[in-house]
Coordinates of C-alpha atoms in Angstrom, one line a residue:
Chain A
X1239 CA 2.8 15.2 15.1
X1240 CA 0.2 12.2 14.3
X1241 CA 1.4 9.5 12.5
X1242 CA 2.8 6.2 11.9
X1243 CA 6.3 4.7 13.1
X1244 CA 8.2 1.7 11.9
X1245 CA 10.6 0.5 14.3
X1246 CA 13.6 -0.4 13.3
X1247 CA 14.5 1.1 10.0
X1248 CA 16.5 -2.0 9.1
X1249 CA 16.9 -5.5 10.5
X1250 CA 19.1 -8.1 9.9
X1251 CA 18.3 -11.4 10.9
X1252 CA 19.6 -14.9 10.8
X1253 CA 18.6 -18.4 9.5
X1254 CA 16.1 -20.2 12.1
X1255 CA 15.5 -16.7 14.1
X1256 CA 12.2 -14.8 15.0
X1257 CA 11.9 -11.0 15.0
X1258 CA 9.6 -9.0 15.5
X1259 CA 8.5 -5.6 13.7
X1260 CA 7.5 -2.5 15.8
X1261 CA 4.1 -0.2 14.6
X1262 CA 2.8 2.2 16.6
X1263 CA 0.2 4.8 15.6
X1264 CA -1.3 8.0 17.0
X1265 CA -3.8 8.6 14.5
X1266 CA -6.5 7.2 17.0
X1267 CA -7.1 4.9 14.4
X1268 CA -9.3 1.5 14.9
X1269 CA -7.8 -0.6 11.6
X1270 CA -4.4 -1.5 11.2
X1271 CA -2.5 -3.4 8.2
X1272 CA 0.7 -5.8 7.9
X1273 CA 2.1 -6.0 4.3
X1274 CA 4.8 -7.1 2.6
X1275 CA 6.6 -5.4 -0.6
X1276 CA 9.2 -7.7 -3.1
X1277 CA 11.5 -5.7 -5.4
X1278 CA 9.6 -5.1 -8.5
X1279 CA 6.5 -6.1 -7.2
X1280 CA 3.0 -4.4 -5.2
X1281 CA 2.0 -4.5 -1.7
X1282 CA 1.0 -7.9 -0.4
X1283 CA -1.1 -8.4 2.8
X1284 CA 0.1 -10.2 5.6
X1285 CA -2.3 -9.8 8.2
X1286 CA -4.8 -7.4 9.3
X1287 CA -6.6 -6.1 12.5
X1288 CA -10.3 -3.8 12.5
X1289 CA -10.5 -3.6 16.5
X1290 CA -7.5 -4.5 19.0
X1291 CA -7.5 -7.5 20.3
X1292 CA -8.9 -9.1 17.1
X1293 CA -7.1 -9.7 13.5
X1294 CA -7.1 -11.7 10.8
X1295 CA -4.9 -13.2 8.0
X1296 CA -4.1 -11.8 4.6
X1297 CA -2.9 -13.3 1.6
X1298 CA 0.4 -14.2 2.4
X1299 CA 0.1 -15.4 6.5
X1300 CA 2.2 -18.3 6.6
X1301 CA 5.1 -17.6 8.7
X1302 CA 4.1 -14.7 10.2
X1303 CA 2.4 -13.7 13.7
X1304 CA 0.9 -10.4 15.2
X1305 CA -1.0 -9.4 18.1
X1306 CA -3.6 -5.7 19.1
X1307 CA -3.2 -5.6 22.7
X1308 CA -3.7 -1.7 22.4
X1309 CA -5.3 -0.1 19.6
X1310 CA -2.0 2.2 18.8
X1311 CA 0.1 -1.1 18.5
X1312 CA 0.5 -3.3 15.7
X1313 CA 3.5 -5.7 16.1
X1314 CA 4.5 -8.5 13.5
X1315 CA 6.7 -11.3 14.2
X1316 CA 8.3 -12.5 11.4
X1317 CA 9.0 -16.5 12.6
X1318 CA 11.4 -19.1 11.5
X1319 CA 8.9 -20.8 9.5
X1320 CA 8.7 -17.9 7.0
X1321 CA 10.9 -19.5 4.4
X1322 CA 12.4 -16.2 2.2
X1323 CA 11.5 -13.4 5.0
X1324 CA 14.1 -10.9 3.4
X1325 CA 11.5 -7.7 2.1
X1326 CA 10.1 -4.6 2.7
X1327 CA 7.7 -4.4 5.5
X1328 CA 5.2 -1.7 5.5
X1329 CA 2.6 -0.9 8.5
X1330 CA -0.6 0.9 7.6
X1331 CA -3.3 2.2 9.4
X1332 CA -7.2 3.8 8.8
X1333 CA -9.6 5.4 10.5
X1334 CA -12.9 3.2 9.5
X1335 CA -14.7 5.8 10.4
X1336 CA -14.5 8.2 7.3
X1337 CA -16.3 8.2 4.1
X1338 CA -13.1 7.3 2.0
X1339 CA -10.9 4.1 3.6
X1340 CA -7.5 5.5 3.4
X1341 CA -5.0 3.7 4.7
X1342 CA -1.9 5.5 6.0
X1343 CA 1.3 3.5 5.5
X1344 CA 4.8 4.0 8.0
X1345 CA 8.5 4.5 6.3
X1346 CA 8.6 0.8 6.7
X1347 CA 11.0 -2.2 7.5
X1348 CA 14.1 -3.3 5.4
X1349 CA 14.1 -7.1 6.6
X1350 CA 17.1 -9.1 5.5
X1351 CA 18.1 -12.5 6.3
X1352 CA 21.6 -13.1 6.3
Chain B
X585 CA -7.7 -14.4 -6.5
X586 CA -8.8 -10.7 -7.1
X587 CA -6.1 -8.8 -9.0
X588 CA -5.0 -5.2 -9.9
X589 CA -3.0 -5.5 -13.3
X590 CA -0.8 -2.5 -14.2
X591 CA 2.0 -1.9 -17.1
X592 CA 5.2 -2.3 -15.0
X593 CA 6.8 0.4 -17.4
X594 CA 8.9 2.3 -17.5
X595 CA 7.3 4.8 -18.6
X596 CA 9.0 7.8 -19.8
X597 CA 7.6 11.3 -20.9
X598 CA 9.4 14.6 -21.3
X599 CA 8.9 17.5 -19.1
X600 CA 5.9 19.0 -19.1
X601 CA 4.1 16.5 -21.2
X602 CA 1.2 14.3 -19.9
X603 CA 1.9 11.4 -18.3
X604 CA -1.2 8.9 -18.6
X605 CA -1.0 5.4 -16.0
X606 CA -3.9 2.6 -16.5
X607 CA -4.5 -0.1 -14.1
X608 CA -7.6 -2.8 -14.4
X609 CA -9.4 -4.8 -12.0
X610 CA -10.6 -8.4 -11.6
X611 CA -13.3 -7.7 -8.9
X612 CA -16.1 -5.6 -9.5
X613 CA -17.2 -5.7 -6.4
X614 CA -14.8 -2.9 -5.9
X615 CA -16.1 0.2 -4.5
X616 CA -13.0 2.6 -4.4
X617 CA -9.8 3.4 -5.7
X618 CA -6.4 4.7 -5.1
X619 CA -3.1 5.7 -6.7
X620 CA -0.4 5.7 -4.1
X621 CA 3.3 7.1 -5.0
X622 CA 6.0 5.8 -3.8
X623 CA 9.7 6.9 -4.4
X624 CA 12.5 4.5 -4.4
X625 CA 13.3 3.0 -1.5
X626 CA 10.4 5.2 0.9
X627 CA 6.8 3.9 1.7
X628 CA 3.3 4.7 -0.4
X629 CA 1.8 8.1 -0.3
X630 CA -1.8 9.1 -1.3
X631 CA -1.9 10.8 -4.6
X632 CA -5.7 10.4 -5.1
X633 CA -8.5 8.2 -4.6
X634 CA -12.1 7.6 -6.7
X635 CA -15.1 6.0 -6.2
X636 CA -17.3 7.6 -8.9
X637 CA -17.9 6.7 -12.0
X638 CA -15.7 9.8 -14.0
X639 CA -13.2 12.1 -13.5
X640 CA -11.7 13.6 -10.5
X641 CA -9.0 16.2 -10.8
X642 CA -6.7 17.8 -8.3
X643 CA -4.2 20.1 -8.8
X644 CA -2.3 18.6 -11.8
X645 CA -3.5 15.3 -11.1
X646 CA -6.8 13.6 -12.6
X647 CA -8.4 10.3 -11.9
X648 CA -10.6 8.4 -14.1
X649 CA -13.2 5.7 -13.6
X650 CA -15.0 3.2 -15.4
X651 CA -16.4 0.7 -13.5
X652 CA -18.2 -0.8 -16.6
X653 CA -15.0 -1.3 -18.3
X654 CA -13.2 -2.1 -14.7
X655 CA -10.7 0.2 -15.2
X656 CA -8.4 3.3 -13.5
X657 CA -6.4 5.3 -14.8
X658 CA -4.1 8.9 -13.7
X659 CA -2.9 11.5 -15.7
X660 CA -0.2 13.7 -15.1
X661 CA -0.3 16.8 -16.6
X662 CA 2.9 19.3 -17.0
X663 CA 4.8 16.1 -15.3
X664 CA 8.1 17.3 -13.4
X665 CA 11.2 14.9 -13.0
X666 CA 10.0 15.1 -9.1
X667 CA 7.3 13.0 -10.5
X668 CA 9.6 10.7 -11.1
X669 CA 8.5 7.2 -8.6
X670 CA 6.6 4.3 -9.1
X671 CA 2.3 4.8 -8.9
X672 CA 0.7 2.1 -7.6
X673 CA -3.0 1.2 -8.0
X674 CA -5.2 -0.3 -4.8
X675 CA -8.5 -2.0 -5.5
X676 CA -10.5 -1.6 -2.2
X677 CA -12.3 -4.8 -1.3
X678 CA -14.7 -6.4 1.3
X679 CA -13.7 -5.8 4.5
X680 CA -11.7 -2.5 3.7
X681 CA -8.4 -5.0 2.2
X682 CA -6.7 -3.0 -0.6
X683 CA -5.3 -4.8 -3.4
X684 CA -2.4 -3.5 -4.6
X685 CA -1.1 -3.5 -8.6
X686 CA 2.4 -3.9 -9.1
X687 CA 3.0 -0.7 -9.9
X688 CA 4.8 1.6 -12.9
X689 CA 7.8 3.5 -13.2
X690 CA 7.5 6.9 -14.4
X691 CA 10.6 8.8 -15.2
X692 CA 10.3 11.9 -16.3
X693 CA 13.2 13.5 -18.6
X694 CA 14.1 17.1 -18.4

């Protein structure tokens, strides 16, 4: 089956600790998406990547690291430096190719800080 | 900062009554649209996208745009309590970057 997988399901991390956030993809897809959901609130982006081995920064970057070694990987690092790291992490993915830019998201991250 | 504004809700219709959600955006650069559901505690789906000026149905779902007026909307029609979740809207900007709304509750009564 093609899709999108978040790895783990939840993660509990403590104060002055970096983590890191598995995504994987066999969609064959070139772009891939970092964002970050807060209770009550939308998707914000964290980083993004349109061709491995290049990616650049959303809206809410500080804190956070990634890297597109191959194009089904998408890994995020959440580092020490991210102040109030505790949210919902959701990994997306599109195939830039089609005529619509659907972005297919993963069943996410839970990310709590204890 | 380019923004998607949405009525957090909740809102709440009976069953099998139209349920209408409206979102506006800032940019109107923006090209395409989606509505994304997303039940508690899961991650986004596709419910429909638009890119045309008009309406766009599928199945018991419809989409409206007016660019002029910058704004989305969905309707619902004969809504079910499975359509119970939050929809969110997604502005789709330069460099294929959605921009999300912060979404509305639907809860649908039987």
């Amino acid at each position: 089956d093609g899709g999108i997988t978040q790895s783990p399901k939840y993660l509990f991390r403590k104060e002055g600790q970096n983590v890191t956030l598995s995504c994987e993809q066999n969609l064959n897809h070139d772009a891939m998406y970092w964002y970050r959901q807060d209770p009550g609130q939308g998707l914000r982006l964290i980083y993004y990547s349109q061709i491995v081995n290049d990616f650049q920064k959303g809206d809410i970057a500080e804190g956070y690291s990634v890297s597109r070694e191959k194009k089904e990987s998408f890994p995020l690092t959440v580092t020490s430096a991210q102040k109030n790291p505790t949210a919902f992490y959701l990994c997306a993915s599109q195939d830039r190719g089609r005529s619509y830019n659907e972005q297919f998201f993963g069943p996410g991250t839970r990310l709590t800080v204890l | 900062q380019k923004e998607v504004e949405q009525n957090s809700g909740p809102l709440s219709v009976p069953e099998g009554a139209i349920a209408s959600l409206n979102c506006t955006y800032s940019d109107r650069g923006s090209q395409s649209f989606f509505w994304y559901r997303q039940y508690s505690g899961k991650s986004p789906e596709l419910i429909m996208f638009i890119y045309s000026n008009g309406d766009k149905e599928d199945g018991r779902f419809t989409a409206q745009l007016n660019k002029a007026s910058q704004y989305v909307s969905l309707l619902i029609r004969d809504s079910q309590p499975s359509d119970s979740a939050t929809y969110l809207c997604a502005a789709m900007e330069y460099g294929n970057k959605l921009v999300f709304g912060a979404g509305t509750i639907l809860r649908v009564k039987s």
